mmCIF file of C-alpha atoms in Angstrom:
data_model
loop_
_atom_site.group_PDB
_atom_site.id
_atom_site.type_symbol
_atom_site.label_atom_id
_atom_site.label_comp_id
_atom_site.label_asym_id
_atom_site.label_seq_id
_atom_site.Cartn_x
_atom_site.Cartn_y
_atom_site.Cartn_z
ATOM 1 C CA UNK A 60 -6.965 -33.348 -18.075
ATOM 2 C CA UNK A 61 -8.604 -35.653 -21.060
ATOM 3 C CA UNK A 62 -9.141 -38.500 -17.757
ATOM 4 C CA UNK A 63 -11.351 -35.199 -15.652
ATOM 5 C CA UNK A 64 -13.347 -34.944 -18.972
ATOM 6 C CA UNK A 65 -13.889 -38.203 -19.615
ATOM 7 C CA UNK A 66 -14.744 -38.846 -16.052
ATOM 8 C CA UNK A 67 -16.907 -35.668 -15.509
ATOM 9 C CA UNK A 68 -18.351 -36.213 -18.976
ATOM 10 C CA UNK A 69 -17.167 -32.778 -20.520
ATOM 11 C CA UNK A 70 -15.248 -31.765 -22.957
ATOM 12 C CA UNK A 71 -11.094 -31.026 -22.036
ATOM 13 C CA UNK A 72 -12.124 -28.001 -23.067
ATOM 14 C CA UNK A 73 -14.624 -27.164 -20.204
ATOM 15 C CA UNK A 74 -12.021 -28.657 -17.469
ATOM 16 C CA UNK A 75 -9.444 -26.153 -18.988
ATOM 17 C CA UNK A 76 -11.746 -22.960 -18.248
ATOM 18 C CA UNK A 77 -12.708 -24.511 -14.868
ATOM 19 C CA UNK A 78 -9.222 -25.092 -13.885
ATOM 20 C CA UNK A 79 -8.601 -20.912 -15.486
ATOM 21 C CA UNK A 80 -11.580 -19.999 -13.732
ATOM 22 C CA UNK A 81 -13.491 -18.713 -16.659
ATOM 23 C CA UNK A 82 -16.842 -17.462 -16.195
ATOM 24 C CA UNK A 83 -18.418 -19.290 -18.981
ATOM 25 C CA UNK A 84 -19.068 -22.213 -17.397
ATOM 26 C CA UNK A 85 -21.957 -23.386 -15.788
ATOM 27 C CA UNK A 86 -21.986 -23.225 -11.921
ATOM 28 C CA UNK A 87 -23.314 -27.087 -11.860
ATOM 29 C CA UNK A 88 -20.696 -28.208 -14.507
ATOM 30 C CA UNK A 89 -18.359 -26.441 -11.973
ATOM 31 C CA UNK A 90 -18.968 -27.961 -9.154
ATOM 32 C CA UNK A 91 -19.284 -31.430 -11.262
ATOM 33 C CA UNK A 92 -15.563 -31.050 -12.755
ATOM 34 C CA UNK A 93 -13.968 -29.840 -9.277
ATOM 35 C CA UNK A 94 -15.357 -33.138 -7.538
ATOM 36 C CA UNK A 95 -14.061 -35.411 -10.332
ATOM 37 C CA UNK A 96 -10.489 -33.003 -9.781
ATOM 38 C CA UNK A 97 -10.667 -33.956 -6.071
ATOM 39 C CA UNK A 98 -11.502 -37.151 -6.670
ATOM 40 C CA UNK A 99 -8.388 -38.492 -9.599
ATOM 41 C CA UNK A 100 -6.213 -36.377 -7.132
ATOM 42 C CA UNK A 101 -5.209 -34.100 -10.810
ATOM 43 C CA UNK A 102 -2.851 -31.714 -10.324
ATOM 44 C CA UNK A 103 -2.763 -29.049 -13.477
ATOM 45 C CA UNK A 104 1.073 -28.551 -14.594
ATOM 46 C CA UNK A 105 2.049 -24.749 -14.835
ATOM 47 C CA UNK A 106 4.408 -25.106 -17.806
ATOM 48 C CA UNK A 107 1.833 -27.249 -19.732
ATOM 49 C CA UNK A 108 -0.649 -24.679 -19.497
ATOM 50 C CA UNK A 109 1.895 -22.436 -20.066
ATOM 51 C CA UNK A 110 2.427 -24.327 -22.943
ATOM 52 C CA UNK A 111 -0.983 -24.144 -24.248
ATOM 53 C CA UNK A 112 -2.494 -20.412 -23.271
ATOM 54 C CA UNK A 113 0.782 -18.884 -23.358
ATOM 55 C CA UNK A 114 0.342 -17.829 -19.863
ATOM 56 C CA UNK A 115 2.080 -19.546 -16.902
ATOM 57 C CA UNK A 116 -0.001 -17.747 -14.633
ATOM 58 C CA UNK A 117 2.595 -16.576 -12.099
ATOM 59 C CA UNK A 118 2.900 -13.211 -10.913
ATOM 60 C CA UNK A 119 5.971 -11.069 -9.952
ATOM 61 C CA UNK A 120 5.854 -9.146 -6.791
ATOM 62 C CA UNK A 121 8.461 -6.803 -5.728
ATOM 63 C CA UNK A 122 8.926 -5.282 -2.389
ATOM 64 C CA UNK A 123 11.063 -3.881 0.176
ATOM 65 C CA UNK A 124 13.157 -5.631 3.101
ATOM 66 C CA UNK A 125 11.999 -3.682 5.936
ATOM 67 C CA UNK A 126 8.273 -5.284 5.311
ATOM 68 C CA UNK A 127 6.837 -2.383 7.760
ATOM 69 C CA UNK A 128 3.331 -3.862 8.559
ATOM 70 C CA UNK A 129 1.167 -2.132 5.854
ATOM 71 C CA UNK A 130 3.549 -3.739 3.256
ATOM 72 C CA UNK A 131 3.420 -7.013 5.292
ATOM 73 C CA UNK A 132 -0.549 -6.959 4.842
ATOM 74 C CA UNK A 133 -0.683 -6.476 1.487
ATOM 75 C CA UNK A 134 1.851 -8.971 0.413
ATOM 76 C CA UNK A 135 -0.265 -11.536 2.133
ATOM 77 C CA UNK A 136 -3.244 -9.914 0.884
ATOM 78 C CA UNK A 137 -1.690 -10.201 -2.909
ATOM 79 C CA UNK A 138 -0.760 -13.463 -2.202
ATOM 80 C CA UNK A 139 -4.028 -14.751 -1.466
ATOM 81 C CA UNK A 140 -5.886 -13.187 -4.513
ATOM 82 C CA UNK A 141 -3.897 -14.390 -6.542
ATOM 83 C CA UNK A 142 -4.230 -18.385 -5.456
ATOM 84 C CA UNK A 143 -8.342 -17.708 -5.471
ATOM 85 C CA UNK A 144 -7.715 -16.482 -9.129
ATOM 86 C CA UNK A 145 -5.335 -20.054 -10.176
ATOM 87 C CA UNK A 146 -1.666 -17.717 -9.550
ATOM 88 C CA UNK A 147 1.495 -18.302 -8.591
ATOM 89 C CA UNK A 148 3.258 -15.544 -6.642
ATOM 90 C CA UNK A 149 6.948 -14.990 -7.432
ATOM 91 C CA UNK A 150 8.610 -12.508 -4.349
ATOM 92 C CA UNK A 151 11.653 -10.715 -4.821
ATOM 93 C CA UNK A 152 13.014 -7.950 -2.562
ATOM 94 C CA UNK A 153 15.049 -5.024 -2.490
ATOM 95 C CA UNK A 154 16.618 -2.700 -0.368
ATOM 96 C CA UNK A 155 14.171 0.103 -0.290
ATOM 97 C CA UNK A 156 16.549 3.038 0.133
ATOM 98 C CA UNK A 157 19.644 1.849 -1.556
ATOM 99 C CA UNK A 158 18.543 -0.217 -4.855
ATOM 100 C CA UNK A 159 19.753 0.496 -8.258
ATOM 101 C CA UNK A 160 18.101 0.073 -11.603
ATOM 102 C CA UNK A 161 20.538 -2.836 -11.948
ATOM 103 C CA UNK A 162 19.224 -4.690 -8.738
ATOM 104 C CA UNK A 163 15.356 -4.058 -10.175
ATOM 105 C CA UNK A 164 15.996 -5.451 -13.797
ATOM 106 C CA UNK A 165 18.172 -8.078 -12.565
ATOM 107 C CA UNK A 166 14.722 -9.483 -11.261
ATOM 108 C CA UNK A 167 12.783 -8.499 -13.830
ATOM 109 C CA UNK A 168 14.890 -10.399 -15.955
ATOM 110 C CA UNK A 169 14.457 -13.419 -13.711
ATOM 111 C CA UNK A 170 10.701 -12.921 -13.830
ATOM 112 C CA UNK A 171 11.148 -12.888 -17.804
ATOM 113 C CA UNK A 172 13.032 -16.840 -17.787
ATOM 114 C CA UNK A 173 10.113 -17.427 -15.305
ATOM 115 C CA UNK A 174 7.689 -15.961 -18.063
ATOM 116 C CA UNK A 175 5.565 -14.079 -15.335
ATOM 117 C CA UNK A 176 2.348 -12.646 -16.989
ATOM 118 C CA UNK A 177 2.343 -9.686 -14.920
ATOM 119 C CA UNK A 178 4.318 -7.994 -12.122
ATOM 120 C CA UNK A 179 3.317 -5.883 -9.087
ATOM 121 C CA UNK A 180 5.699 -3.528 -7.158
ATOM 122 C CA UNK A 181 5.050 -1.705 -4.250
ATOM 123 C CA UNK A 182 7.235 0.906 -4.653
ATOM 124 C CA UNK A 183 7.334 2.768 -0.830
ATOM 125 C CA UNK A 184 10.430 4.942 -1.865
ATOM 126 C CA UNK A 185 11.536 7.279 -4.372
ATOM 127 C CA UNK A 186 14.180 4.858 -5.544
ATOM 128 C CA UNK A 187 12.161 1.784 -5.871
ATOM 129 C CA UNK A 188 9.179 4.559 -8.028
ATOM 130 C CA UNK A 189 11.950 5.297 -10.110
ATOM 131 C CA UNK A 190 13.370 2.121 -11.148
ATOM 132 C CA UNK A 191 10.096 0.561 -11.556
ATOM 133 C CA UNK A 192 9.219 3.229 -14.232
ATOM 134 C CA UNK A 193 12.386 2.936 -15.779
ATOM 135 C CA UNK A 194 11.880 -1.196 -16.469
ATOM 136 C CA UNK A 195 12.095 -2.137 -20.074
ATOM 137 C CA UNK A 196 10.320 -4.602 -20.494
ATOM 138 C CA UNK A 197 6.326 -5.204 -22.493
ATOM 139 C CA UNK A 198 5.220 -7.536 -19.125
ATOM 140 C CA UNK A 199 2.100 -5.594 -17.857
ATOM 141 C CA UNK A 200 2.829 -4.154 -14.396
ATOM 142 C CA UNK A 201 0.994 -2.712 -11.464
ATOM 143 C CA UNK A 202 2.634 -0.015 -9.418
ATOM 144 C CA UNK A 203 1.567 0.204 -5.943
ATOM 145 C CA UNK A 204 2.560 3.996 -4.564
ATOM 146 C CA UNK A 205 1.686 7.313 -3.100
ATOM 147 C CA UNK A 206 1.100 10.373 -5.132
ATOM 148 C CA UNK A 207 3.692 12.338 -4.433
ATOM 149 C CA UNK A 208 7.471 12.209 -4.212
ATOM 150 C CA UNK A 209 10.869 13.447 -5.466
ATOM 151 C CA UNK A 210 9.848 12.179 -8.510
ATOM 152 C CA UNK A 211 6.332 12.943 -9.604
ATOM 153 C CA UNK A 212 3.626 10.829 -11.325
ATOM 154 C CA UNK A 213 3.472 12.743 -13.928
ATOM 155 C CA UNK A 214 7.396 11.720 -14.263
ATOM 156 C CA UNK A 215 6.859 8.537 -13.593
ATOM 157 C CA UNK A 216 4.244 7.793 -16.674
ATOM 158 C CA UNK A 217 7.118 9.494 -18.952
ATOM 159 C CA UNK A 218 9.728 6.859 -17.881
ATOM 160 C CA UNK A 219 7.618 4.208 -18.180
ATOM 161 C CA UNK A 220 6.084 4.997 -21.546
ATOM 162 C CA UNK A 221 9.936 6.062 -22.460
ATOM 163 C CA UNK A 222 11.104 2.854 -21.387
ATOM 164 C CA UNK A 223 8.798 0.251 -21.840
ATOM 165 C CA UNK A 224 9.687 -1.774 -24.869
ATOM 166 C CA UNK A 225 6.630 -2.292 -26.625
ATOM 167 C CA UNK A 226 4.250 -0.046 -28.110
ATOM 168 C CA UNK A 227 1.141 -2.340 -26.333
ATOM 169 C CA UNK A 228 2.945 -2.164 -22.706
ATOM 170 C CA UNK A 229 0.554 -2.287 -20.089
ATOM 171 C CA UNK A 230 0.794 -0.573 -16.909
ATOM 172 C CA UNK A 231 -1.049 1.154 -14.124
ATOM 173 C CA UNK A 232 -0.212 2.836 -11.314
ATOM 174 C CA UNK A 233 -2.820 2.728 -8.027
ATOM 175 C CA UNK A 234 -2.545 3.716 -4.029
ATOM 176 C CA UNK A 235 -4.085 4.805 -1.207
ATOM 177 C CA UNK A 236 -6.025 8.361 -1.248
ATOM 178 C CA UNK A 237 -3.315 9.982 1.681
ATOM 179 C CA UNK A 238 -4.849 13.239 0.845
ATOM 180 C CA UNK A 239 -8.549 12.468 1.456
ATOM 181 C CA UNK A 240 -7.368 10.576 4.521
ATOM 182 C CA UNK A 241 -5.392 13.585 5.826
ATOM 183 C CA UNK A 242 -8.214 15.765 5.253
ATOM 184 C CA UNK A 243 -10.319 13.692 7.315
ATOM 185 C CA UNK A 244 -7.507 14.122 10.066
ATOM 186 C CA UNK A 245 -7.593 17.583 10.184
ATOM 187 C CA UNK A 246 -11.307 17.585 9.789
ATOM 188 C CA UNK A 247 -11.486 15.436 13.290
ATOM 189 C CA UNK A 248 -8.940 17.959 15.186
ATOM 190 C CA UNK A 249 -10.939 21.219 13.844
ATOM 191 C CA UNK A 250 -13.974 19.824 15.010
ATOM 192 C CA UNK A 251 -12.851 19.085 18.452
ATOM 193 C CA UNK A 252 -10.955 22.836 18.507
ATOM 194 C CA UNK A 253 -7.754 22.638 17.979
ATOM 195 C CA UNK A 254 -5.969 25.301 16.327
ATOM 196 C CA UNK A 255 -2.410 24.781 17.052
ATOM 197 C CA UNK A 256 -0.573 21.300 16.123
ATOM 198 C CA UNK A 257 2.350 19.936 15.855
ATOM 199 C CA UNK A 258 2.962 17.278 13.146
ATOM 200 C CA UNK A 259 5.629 14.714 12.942
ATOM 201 C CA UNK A 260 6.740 14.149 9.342
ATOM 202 C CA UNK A 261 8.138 10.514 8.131
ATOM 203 C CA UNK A 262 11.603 10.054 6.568
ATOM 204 C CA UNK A 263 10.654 12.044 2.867
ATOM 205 C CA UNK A 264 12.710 9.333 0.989
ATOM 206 C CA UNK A 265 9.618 7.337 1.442
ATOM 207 C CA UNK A 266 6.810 8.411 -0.512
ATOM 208 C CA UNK A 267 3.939 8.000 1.874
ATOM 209 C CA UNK A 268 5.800 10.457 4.413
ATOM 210 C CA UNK A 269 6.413 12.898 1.243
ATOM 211 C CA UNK A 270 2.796 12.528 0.451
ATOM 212 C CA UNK A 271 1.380 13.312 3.678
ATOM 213 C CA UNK A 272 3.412 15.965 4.741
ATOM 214 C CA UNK A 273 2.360 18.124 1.477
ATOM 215 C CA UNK A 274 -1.093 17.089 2.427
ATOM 216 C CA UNK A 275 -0.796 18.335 6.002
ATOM 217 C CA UNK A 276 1.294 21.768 5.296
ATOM 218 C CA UNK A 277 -1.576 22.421 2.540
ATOM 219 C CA UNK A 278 -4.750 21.311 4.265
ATOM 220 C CA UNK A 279 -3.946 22.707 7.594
ATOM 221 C CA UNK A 280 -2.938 25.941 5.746
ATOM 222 C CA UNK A 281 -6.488 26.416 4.339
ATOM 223 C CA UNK A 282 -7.985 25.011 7.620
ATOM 224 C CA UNK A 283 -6.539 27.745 9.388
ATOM 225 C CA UNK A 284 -4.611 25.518 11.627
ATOM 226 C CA UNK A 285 -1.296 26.719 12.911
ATOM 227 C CA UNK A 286 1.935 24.067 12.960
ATOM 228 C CA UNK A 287 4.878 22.763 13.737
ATOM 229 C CA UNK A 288 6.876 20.253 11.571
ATOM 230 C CA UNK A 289 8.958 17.494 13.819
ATOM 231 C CA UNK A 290 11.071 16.299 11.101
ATOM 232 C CA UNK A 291 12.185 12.682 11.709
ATOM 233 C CA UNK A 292 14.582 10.873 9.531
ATOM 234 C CA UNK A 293 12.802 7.100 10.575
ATOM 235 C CA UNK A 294 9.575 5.530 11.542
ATOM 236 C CA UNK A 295 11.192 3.937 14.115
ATOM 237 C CA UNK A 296 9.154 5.190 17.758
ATOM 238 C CA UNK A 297 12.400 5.716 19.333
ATOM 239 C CA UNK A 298 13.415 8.613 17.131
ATOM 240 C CA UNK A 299 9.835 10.427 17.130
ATOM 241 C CA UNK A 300 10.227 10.015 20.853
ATOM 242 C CA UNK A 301 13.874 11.483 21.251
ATOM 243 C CA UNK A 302 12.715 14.669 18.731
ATOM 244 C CA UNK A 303 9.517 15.213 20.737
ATOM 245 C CA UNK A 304 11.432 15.230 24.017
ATOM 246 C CA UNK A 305 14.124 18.029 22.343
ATOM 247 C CA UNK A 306 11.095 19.921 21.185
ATOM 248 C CA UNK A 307 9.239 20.163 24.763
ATOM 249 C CA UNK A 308 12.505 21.542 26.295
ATOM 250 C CA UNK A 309 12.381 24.049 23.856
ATOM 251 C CA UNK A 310 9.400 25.180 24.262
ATOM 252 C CA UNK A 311 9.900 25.019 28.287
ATOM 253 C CA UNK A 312 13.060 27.313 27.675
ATOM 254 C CA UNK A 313 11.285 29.542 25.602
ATOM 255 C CA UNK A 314 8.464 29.899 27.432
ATOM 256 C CA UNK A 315 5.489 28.636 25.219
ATOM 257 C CA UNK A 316 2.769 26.368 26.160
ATOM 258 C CA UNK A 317 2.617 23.076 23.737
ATOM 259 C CA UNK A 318 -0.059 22.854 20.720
ATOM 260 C CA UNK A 319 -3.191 21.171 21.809
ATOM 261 C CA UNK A 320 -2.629 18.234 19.196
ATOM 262 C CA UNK A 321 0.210 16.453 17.801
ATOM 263 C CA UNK A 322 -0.364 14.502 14.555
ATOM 264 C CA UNK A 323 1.903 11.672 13.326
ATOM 265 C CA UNK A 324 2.660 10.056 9.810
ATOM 266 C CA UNK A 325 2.490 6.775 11.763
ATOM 267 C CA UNK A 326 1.411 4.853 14.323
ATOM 268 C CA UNK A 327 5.000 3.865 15.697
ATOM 269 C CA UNK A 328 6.084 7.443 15.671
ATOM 270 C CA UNK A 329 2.864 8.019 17.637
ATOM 271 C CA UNK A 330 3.814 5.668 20.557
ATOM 272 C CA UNK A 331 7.013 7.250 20.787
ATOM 273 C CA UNK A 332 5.592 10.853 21.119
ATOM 274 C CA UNK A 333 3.109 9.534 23.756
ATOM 275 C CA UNK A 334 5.612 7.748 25.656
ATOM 276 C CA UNK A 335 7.323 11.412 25.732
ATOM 277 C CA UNK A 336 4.050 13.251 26.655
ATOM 278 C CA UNK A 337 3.580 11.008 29.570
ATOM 279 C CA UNK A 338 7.276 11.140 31.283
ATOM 280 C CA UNK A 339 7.046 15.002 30.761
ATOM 281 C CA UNK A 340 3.586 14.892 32.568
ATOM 282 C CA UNK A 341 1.287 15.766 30.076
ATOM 283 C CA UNK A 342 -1.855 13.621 30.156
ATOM 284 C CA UNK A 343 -3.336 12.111 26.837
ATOM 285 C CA UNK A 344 -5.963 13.147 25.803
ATOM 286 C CA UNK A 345 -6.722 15.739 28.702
ATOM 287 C CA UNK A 346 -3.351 18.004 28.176
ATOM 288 C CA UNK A 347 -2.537 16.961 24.508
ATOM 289 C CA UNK A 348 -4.098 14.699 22.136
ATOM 290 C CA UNK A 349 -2.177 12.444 19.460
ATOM 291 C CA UNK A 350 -3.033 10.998 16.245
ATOM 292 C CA UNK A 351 -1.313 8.387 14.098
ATOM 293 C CA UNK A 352 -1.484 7.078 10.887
ATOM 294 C CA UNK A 353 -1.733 3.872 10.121
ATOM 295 C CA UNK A 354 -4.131 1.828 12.304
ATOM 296 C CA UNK A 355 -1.461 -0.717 13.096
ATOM 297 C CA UNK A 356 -2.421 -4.011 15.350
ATOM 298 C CA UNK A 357 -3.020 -3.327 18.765
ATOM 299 C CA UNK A 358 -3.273 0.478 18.203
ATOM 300 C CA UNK A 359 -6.796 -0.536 19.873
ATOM 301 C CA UNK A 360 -5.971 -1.922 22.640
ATOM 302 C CA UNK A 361 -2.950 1.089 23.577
ATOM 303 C CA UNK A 362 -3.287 3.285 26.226
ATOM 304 C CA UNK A 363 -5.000 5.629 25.539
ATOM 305 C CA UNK A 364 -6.697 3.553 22.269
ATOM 306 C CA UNK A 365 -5.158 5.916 19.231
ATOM 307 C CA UNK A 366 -7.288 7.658 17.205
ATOM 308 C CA UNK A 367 -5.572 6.916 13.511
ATOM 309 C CA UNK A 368 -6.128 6.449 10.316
ATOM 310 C CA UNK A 369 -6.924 2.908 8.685
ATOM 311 C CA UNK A 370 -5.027 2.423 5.534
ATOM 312 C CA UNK A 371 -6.681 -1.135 4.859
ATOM 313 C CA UNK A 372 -3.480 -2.848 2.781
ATOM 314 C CA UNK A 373 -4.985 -6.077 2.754
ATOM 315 C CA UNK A 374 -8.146 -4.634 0.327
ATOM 316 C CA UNK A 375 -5.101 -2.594 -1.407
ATOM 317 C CA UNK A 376 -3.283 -6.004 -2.043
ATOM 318 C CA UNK A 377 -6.749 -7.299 -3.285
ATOM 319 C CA UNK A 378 -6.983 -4.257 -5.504
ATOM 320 C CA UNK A 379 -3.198 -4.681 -7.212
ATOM 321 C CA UNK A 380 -4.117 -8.249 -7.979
ATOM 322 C CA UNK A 381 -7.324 -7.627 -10.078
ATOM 323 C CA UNK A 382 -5.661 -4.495 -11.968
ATOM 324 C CA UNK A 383 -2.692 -6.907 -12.915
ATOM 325 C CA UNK A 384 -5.216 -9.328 -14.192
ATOM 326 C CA UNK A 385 -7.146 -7.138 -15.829
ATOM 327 C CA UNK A 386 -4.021 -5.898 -17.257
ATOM 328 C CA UNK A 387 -2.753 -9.515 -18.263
ATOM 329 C CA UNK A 388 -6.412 -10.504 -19.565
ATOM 330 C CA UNK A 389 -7.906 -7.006 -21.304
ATOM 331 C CA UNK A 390 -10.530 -6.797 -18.985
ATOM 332 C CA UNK A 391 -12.886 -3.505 -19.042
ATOM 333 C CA UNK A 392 -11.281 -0.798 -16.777
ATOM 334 C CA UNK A 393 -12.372 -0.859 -13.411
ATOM 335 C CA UNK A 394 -13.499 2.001 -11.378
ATOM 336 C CA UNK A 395 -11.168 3.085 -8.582
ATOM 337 C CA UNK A 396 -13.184 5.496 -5.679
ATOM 338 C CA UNK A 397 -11.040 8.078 -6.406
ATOM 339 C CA UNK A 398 -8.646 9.356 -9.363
ATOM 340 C CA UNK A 399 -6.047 12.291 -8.935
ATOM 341 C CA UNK A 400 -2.727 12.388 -11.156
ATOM 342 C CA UNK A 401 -3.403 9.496 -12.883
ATOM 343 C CA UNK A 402 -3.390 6.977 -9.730
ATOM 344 C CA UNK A 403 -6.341 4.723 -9.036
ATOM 345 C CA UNK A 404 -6.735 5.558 -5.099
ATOM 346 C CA UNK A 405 -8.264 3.312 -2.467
ATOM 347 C CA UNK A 406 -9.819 5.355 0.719
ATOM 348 C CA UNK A 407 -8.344 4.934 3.923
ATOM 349 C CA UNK A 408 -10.513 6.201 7.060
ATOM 350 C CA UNK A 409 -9.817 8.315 9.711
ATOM 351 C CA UNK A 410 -10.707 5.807 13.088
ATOM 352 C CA UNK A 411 -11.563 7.849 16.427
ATOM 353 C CA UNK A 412 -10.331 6.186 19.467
ATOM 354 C CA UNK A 413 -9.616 7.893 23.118
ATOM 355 C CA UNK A 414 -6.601 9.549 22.493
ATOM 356 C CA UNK A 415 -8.138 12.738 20.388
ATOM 357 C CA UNK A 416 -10.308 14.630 23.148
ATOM 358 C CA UNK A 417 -11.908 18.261 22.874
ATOM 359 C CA UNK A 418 -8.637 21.228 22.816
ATOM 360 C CA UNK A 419 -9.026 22.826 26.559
ATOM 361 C CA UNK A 420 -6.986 25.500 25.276
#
């Protein structure tokens, strides 16, 4: 570092908050001390700036194994922010159905030898909510969840101000707003006229399914809408399309004509209900129209494109790494677009494609 300085003429000082990308430095000095970096070929060691700031500026991530797409965006997402901002990214993964409190501190106590200044976890399930409440430790931590749950928010900030253990523990909890985004479904579907839906839940361990399906039953109560709950214990397509072929039998046995809409709490579960739709010879959007959640690749270019809901993970990834930091560093609070229970939300927006047409019923 003292070679950049002497070489850039600054002080070691002023390489040190270019290298920590400080904002008190000048944008010419900047630019000065990053050629003279490029130029020696320095490398800043981790553990001697560890050694000096007390930081080692590495971040803990935790996630699940399935890495379903939305998680697989943001982890990228947080991985990226935090190399603009000078981090390391530390990933550890768990089962997301099946860990224990022992499998999440067993990491958090390999974060600790690591000396990790802050630690993210998306928590998708119940069980991963939990334990990352429960973690006793003073690191600063950003949980990345839905609002609701088996075990509540309000819950959750008990456990974690019961367990962390340090009266200046710094956490924050932050998401994506399901219930503005379901409201925006149903607002879509009343629009167009439908009246009678059917929606097809996610598995309710996860906390995104649990979270829109209390959205739906309560939204579509007030809207007047009348439904149906497909409850399916997956995401995977094959399962949504399996229940929805069991559920047009029964209504051909007893007689009834199908709702004008079906809704999904994803986009998988919405190929398999189409695929269903299709062999049973109802046209989409002309005989029934579907909606997923999710706006996964190619949702686009399906046929018929699916009208869905975008739940942008990759500016959700973005959005865990600055809380972190501003966590880690003692930043000013930053405003989230929404608050509700304590969560900083993120808006996710309803995206109209060809498969949501005008009800003919």
């Amino acid at each position: 570092m003292l070679d950049v300085a002497r070489a850039a003429g600054v002080s070691h000082q002023t390489v040190s908050r270019v290298i920590n990308n400080s904002p008190d430095v000048a944008a010419s000095t900047r630019v000065k001390v990053m050629d003279t970096i490029k130029e020696l070929g320095y490398r800043p060691s981790n553990a001697a700036r560890a050694l000096v700031t007390s930081q080692s500026h590495t971040i803990g991530l935790i996630v699940g194994e399935s890495m379903i797409l939305g998680v697989k965006d943001m982890i990228s997402s947080i991985e990226s922010a935090s190399k603009s901002r000078g981090y390391f990214l530390s990933l550890s993964m768990v089962n997301e159905l099946l860990c224990t409190q022992s499998d999440v501190d067993t990491i958090v106590e390999s974060f600790e030898e690591q000396n990790v200044d802050g630690i993210i976890v998306i928590a998708s399930t119940d069980a991963m909510f939990a334990a990352a409440c429960k973690i006793s430790s003073s690191i600063s931590r950003v949980i990345v969840t839905s609002t609701h749950g088996s075990v509540s928010i309000h819950e959750g900030r008990a456990l974690l101000n019961k367990y962390s253990n340090s009266t200046n523990a710094k956490f924050s909890i932050i998401g994506i707003n399901q219930w503005r985004a379901m409201a925006d479904v149903i607002g879509v579907i009343n629009v167009r006229g439908h009246r009678d839906a059917l929606y097809v839940a996610g598995p309710l361990m996860w906390r995104d399914a649990a979270t829109r399906l209390t959205a739906w039953h309560k939204i579509s109560q007030a809207n007047g809408i009348r439904s149906r709950i497909v409850q399916c214990a997956s995401w995977k397509s094959s399962e949504s399309y399996s229940r929805l072929n069991h559920v047009i039998e029964q209504y051909g046995i007893e007689g009834l004509t199908l709702p004008s809409v079906i809704v999904t709490a994803s986009d998988l579960q919405a190929i398999g209900v189409i695929r269903s739709l299709y062999e049973h010879g109802f046209r989409v959007p002309a005989d029934v129209s579907v909606v997923g959640f999710g706006d996964d690749p190619g949702m686009s270019d399906f046929f018929p494109p699916l009208t869905t809901v975008n739940i942008d993970a990759s500016t959700m990834g973005a959005l865990a790494v600055r809380e972190v930091l501003r966590l880690i560093n003692g930043g000013p609070e930053f405003a989230f677009a929404d608050m509700a229970h304590g969560v900083g939300l993120h808006p996710a927006n309803v995206v109209l494609r060809s498969s949501l047409g005008q009800s003919h019923v």
